[in-house]
Short mmCIF file of C-alpha atoms and ligand atoms in Angstrom, two decimals:
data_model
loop_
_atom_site.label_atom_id
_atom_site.label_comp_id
_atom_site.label_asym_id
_atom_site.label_seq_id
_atom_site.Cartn_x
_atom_site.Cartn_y
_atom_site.Cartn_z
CA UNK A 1 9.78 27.25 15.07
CA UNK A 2 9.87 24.30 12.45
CA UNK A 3 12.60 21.52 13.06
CA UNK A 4 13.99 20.90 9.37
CA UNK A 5 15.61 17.08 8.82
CA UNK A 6 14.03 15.01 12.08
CA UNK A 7 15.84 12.37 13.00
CA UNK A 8 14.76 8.94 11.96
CA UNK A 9 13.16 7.90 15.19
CA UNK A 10 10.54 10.81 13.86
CA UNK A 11 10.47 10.26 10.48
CA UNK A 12 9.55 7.04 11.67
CA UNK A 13 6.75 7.47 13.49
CA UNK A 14 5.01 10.24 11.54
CA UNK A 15 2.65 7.69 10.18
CA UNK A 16 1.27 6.87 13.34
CA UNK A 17 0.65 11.05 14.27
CA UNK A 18 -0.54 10.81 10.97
CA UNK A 19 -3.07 8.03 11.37
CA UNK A 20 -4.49 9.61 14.68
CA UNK A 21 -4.91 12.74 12.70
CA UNK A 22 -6.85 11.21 9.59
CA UNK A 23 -9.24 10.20 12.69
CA UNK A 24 -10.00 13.90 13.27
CA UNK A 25 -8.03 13.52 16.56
CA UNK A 26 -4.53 15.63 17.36
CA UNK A 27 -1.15 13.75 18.16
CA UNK A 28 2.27 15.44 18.93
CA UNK A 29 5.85 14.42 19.90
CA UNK A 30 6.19 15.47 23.56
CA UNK A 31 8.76 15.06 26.57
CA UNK A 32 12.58 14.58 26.21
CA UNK A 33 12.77 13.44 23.08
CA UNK A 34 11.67 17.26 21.54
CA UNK A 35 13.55 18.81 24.17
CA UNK A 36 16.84 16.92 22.65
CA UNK A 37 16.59 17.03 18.69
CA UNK A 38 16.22 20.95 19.35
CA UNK A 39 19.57 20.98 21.46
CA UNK A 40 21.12 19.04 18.97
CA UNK A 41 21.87 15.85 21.06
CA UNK A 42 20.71 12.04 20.16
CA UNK A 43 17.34 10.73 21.40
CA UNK A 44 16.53 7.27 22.58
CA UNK A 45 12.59 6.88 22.27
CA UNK A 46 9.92 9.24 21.10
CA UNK A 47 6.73 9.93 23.24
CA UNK A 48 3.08 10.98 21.58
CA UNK A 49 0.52 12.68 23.44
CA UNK A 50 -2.79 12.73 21.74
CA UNK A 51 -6.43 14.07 22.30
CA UNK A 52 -7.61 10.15 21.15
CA UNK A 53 -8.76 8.38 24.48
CA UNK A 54 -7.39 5.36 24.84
CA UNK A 55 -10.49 3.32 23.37
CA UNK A 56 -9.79 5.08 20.56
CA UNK A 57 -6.49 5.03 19.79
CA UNK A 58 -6.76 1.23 19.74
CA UNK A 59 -9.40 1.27 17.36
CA UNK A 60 -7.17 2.80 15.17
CA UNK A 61 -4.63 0.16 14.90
CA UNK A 62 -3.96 -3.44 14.50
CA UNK A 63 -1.68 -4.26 17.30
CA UNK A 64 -1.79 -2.39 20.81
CA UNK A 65 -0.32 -3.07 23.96
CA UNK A 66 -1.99 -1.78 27.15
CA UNK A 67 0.96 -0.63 28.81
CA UNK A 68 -0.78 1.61 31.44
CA UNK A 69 -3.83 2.14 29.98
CA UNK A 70 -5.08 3.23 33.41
CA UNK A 71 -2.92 6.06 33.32
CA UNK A 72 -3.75 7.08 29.08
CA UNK A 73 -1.03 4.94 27.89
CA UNK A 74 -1.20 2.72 25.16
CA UNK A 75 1.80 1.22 23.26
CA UNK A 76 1.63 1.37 19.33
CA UNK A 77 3.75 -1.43 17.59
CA UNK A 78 4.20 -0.70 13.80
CA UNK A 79 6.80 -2.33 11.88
CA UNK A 80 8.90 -3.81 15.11
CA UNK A 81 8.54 -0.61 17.01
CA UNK A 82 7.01 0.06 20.19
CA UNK A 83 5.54 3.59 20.56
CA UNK A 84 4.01 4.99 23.55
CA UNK A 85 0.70 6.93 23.10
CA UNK A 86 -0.60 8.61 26.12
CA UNK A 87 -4.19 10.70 26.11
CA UNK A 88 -4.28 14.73 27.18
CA UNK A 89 -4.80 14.12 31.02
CA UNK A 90 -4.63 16.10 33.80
CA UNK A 91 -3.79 14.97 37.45
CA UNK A 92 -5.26 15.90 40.76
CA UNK A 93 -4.75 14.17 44.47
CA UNK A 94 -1.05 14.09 44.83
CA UNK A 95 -1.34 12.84 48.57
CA UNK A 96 1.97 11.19 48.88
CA UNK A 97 3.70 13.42 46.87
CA UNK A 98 4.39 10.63 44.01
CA UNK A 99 1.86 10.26 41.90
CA UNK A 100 -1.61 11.59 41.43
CA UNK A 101 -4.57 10.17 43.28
CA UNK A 102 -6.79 10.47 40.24
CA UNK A 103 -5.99 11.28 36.08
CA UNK A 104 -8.63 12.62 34.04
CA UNK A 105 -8.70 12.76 30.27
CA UNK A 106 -8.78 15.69 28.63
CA UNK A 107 -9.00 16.80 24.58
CA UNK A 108 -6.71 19.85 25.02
CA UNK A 109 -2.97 19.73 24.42
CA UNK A 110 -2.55 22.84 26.80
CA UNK A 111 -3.67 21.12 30.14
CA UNK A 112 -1.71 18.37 29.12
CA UNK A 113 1.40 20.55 28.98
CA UNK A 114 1.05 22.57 32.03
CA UNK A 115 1.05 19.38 34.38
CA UNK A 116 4.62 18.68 32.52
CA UNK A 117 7.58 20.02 35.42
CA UNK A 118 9.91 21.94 33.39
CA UNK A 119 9.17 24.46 30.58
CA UNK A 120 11.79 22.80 28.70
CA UNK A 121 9.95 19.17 28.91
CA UNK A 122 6.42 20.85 27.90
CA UNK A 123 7.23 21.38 24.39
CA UNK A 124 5.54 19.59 21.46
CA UNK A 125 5.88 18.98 17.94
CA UNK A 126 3.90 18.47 14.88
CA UNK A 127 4.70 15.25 13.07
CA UNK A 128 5.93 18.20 10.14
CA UNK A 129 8.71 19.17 13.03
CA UNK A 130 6.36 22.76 14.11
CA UNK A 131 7.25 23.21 17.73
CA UNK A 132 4.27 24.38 20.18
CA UNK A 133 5.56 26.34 22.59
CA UNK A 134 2.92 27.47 25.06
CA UNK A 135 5.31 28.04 27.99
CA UNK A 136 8.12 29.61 26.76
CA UNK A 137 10.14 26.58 26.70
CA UNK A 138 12.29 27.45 23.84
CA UNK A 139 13.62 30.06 25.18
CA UNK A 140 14.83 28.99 28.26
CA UNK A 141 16.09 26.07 26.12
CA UNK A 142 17.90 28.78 24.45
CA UNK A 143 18.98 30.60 27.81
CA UNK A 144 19.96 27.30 29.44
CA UNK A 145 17.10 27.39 32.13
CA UNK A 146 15.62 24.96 34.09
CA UNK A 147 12.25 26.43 34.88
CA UNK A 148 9.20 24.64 37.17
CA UNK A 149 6.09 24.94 34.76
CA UNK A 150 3.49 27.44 36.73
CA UNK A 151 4.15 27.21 40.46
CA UNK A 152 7.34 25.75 41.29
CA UNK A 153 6.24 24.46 44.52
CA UNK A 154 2.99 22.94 43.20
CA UNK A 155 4.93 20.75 40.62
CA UNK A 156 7.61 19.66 43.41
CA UNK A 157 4.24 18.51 45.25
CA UNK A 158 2.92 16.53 42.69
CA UNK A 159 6.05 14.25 42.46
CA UNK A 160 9.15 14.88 44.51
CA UNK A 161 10.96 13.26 42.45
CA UNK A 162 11.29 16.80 39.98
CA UNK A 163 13.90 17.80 42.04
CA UNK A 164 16.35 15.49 41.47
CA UNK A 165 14.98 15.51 37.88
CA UNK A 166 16.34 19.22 38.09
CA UNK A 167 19.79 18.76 39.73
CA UNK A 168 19.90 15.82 37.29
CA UNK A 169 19.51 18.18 34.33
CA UNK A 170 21.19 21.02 35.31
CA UNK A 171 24.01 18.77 35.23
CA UNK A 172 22.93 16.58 31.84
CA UNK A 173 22.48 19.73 30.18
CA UNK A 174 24.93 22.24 32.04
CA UNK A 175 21.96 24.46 32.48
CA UNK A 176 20.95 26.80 35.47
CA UNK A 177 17.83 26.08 37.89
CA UNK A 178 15.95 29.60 37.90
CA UNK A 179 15.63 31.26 41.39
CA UNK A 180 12.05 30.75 41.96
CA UNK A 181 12.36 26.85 41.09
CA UNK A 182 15.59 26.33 42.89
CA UNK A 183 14.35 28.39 46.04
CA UNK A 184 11.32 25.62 45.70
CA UNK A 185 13.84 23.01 45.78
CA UNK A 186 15.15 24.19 49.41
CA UNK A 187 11.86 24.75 50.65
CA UNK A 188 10.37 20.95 49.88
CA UNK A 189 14.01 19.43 49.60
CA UNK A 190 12.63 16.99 52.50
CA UNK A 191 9.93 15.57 50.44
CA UNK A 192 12.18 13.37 48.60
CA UNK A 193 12.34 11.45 51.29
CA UNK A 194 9.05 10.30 49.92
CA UNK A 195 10.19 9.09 47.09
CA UNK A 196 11.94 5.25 46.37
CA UNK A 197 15.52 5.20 47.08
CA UNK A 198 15.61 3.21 43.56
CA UNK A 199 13.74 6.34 41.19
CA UNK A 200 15.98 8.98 43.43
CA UNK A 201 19.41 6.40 42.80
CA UNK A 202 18.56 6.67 39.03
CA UNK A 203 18.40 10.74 39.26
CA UNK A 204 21.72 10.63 41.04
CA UNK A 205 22.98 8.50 38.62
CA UNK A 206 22.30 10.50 36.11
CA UNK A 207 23.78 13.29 37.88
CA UNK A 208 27.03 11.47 38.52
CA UNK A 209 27.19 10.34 34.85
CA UNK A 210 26.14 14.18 33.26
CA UNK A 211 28.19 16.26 31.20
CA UNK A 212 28.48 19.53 34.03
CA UNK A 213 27.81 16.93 37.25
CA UNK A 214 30.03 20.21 39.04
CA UNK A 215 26.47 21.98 37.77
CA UNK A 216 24.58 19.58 39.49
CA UNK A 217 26.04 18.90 42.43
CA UNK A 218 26.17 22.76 43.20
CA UNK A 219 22.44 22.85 43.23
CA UNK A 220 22.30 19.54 45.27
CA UNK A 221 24.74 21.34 47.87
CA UNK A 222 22.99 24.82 47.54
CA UNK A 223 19.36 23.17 48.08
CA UNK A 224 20.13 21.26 50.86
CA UNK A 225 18.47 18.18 49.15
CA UNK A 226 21.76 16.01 49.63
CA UNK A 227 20.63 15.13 52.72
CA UNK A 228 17.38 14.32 52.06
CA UNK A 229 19.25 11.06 49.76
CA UNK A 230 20.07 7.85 51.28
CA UNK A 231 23.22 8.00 53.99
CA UNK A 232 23.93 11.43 52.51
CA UNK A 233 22.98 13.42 55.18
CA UNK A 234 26.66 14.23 56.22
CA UNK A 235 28.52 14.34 53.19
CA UNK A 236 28.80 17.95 52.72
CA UNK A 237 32.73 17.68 52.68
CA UNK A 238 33.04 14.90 50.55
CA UNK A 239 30.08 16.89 48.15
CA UNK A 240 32.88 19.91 48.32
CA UNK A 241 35.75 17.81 47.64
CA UNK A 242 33.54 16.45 44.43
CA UNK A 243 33.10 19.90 42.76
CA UNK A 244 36.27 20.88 43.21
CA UNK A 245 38.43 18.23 41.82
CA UNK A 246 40.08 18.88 38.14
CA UNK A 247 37.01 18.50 35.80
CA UNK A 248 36.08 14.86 35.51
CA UNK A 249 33.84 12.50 33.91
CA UNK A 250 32.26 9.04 34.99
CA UNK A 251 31.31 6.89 31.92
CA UNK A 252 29.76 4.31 34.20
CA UNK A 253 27.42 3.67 37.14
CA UNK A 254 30.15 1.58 38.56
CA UNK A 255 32.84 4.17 38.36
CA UNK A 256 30.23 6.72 40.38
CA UNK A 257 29.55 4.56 43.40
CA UNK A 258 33.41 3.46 43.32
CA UNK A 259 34.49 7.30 43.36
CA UNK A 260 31.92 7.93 45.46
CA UNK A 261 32.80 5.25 48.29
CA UNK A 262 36.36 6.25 47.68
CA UNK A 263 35.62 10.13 48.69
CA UNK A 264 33.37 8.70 51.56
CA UNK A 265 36.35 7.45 53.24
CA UNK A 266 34.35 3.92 53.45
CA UNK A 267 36.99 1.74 55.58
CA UNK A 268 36.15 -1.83 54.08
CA UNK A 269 34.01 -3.67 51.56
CA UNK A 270 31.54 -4.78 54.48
CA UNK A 271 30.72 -0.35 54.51
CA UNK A 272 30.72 -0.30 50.80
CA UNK A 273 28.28 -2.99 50.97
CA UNK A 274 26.09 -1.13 53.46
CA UNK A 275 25.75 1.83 51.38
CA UNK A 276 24.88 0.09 48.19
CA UNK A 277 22.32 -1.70 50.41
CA UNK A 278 20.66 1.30 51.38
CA UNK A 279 20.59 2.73 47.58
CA UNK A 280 19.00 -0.73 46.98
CA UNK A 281 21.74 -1.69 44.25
CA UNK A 282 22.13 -4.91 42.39
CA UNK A 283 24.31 -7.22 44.14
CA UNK A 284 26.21 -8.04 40.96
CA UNK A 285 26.90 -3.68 41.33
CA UNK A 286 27.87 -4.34 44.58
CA UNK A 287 30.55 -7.20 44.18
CA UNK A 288 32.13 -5.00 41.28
CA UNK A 289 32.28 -1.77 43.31
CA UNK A 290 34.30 -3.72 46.37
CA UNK A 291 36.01 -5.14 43.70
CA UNK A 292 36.91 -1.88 42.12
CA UNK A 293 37.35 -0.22 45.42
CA UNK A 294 39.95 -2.84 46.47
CA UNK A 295 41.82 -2.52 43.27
CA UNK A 296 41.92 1.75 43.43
CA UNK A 297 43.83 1.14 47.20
CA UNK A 298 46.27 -0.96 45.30
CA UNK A 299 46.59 1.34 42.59
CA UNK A 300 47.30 4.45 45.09
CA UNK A 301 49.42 2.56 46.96
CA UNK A 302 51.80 0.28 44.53
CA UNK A 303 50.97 2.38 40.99
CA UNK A 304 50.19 -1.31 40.02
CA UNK A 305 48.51 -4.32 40.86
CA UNK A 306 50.12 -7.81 41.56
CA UNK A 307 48.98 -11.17 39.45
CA UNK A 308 46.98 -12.40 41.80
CA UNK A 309 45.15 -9.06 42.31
CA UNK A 310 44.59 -8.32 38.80
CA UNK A 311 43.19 -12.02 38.89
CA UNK A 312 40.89 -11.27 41.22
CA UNK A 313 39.52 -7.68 40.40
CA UNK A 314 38.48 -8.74 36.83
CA UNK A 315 39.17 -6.31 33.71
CA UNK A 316 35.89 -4.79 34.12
CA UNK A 317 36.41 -3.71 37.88
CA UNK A 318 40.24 -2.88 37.02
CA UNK A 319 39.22 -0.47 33.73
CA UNK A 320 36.71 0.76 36.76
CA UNK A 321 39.13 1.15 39.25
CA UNK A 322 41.40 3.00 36.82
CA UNK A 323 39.08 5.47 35.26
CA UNK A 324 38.36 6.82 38.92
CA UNK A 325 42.31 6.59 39.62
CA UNK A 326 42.84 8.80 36.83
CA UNK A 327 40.20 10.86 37.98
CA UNK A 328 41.65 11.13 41.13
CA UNK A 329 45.44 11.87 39.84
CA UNK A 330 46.89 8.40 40.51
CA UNK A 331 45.81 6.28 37.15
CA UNK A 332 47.44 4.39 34.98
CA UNK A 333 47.63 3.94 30.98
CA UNK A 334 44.53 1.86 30.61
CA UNK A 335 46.26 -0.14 27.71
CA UNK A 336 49.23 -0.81 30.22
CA UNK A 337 46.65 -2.46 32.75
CA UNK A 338 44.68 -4.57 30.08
CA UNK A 339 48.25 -5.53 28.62
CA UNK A 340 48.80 -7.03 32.38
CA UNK A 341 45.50 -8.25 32.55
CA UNK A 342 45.75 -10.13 29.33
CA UNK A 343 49.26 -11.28 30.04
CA UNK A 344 47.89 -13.63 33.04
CA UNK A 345 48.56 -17.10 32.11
CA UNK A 346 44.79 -17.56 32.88
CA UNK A 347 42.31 -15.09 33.25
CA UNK A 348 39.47 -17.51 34.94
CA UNK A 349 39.14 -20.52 36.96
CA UNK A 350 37.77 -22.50 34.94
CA UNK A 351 41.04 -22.20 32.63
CA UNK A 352 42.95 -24.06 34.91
CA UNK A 353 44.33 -27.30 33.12
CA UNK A 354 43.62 -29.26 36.32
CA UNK A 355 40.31 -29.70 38.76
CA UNK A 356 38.81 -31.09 41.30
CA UNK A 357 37.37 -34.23 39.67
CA UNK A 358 40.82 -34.83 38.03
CA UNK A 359 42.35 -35.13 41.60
CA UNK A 360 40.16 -37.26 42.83
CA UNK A 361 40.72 -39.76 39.94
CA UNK A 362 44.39 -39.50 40.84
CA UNK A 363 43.93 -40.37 44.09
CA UNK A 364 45.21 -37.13 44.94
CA UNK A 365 42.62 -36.05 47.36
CA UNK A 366 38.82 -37.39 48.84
CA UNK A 367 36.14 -34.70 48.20
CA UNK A 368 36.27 -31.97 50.95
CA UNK A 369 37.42 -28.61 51.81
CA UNK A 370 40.82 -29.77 51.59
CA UNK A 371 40.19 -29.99 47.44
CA UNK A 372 39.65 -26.69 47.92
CA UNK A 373 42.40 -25.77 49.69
CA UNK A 374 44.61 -27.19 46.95
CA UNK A 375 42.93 -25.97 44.26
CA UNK A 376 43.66 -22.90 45.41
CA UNK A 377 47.08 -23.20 45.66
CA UNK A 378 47.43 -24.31 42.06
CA UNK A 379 45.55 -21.30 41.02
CA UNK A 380 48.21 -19.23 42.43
CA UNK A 381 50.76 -21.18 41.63
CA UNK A 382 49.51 -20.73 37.84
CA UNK A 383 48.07 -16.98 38.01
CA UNK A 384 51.61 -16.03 39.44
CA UNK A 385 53.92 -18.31 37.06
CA UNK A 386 55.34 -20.45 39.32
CA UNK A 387 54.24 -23.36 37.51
CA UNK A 388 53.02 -24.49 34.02
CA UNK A 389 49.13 -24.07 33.50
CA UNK A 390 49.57 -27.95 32.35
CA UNK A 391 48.11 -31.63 33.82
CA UNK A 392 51.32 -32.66 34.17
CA UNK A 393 53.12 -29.98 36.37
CA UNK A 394 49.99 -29.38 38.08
CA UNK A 395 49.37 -32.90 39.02
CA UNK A 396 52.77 -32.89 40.39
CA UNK A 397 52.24 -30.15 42.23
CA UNK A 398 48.99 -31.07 43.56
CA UNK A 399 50.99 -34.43 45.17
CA UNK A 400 53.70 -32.26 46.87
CA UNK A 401 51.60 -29.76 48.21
CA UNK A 402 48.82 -32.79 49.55
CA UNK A 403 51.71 -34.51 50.95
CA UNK A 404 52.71 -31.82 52.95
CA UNK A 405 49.25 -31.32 54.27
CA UNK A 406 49.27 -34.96 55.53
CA UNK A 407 52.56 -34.92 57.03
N1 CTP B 1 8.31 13.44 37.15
C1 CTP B 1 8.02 13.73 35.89
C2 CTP B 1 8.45 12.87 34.86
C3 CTP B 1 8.12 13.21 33.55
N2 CTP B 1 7.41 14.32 33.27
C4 CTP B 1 7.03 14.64 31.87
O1 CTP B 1 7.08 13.47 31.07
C5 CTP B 1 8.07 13.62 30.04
C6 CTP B 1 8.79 12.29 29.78
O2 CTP B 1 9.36 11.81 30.99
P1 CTP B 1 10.75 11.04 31.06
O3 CTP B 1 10.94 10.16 29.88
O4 CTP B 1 10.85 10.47 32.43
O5 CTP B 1 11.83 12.23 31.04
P2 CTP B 1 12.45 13.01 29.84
O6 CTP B 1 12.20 14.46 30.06
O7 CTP B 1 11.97 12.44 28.55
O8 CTP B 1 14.01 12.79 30.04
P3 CTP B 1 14.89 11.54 29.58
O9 CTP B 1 15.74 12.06 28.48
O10 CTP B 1 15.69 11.21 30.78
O11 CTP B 1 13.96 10.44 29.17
C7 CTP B 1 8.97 14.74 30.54
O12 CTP B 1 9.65 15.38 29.48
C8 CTP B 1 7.97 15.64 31.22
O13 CTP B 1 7.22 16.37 30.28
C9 CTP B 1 7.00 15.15 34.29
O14 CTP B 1 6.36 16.16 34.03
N3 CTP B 1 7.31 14.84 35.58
MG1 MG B 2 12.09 10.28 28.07
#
């Protein structure tokens, strides 16, 4: 098979196959990025394996970075790019079921390939767009199978982390894990408890995020390897309840951990918090998924959210909040949430005409937490329209309402 009209990440890049051949060495385009141009989808960056060690390859050009040089992998740069270059190896050791305990360099393409983990991810490509297909990738490409490379079993043992890579595709690409690989999957499905929460959270990301997730999260159910995920173990119900609602997407890692802790049943924020600590999420995730979270109860149980709450929950965690809502049968028109969002007479603290340094120079108030107090009154005063976001009728206010506290 010859790809015709490569995209430009290619086209760019050829000179680089092309220098490493003019050495007498071979170079292809491997991994995800061949995979993709074939099924027609964009690619993101481009990945050359060569039979060049790495000593060579950076005798070859001007500017290298040794990116994991250890491993074969040395980054190119060439007009502003950054392309990685990895030699032939193959891998032996595997004692943790990670990573390998040992790579060896190697000058032929086909051990390279056979390490790879799915048929469909051990294709190559000449720089002139030939495909090598010594697995029968492209025709399980074609047939919409995920297939192990050689021995299911012995690629799930050289890095657990395949099998979420699987469910991961299946859903991606709405293809179909192949008996022998998905049986594989049950067998080892506890192995992934080998693997760091944070390379397993990106998988099920993925998953979440795919194009088929349904196809996904049927083989997650099927293998068992749900519960091998953090504080998954009993979710079977809520994994049920997942495939079967009307066909859904999630544009955003928020929106999956916000659907997700909704279908959980999570009772508070403090539980939400507790299961994005055990995924080993961002705290900034975190603060937006309670946030989000908070706003969806509103949104189920008033259809809308009040100033003060819209305020609060941000647009980002209220578009959030809303594109699970809809998801779940209960959303809004997104352009009638911004237009409430937007219609706040402020949308941030800071935008409050008055603060705490102004009271204090009126005498208002001494520094304490009673400036906070009152600050926070005139926020609500403002955010709700009671008063004027203006010195004037906040300064006023300020008096009356620190008057009262003194009485
Ligand atoms: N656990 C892994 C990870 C990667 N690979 C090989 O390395 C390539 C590149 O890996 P990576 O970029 O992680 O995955 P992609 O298949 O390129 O998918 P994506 O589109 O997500 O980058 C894969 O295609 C596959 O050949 C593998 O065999 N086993
Ligand atoms: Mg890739």
């Amino acid at each position: 098979m010859i790809l015709n009209a490569l995209p430009t990440e290619f086209q760019q890049a050829k000179p680089i196959i092309d220098t490493i051949e003019a050495a007498g060495y071979e170079a292809y385009f491997v991994g995800g990025s061949v995979r993709d141009t074939i099924l027609g989808k964009p690619i993101h960056d481009v990945d050359i394996a060569t039979s060049a060690f790495p000593a060579e390859v950076k005798g070859l050009f001007k500017r290298t970075v040794d990116t994991g040089i250890e491993h074969g992998t040395v980054m190119i740069l060439d007009h502003g790019q950054g392309y990685e270059t990895t030699t032939f190896r193959t891998e032996s050791g595997y004692q943790d079921f990670r990573r390998p305990d040992q790579v060896t360099f190697v000058r032929s393409l086909k051990e390279d390939l056979k390490r790879r983990d799915f048929t469909i991810n051990a294709l190559a490509m000449r720089a002139d767009g030939e495909v090598i297909d010594l697995f029968d990738g492209l025709a399980d490409l074609q047939a919409g199978v995920l297939r192990a490379v050689g021995v299911a079993e012995d690629r799930f043992h050289e890095d657990a982390l395949r099998m979420m890579r699987a469910v991961r595709f299946a859903s991606q690409l709405g293809f179909t894990i192949e008996a022998d690989t998905q049986q594989a999957i049950t067998d080892n499905a506890a192995l992934l408890t080998k693997i760091a929460v944070e390379r397993t959270r990106v998988e099920w990301e993925k998953l979440l995020m795919g194009q088929q997730p349904v196809r996904g999260l049927q083989a997650l159910v099927a293998t068992d390897l749900y519960r091998y995920m953090p504080q998954m173990a009993a979710q079977h119900a809520m994994l049920t309840q997942l495939i079967a609602l009307p066909a859904w997407h999630l544009p955003t890692i928020e929106s999956t951990w916000t659907l997700l802790a909704w279908l959980m049943k999570l009772p508070d924020g403090a539980a939400i918090r507790q299961l994005l600590k055990a995924w080993k999420t961002s705290n900034e995730l975190i603060d937006h998924v309670v946030a989000a979270w908070t706003a969806l109860n509103a949104l189920q149980q008033h259809g809308e959210l009040q100033p003060m709450a819209l305020f609060k929950t941000g647009l980002a965690a209220l578009t959030t909040a809303n594109t699970v809502a809809t998801i779940l049968g209960f959303g809004q028109p997104q352009a009638k949430l911004t237009a409430a969002y937007t219609a706040l007479p402020i949308q941030d603290k800071r935008d409050l005409a008055l603060n705490g340094g102004d009271l204090i120079k009126q005498k208002i108030v001494t520094p304490g937490p009673q400036m906070g107090q009152i600050l926070a009154q005139l926020l609500t005063a403002v955010v709700t329209g009671q008063v004027a976001n203006e010195p004037q009728a906040l300064t006023e206010l300020a008096r009356m309402v620190a008057d009262t506290k003194n009485d």
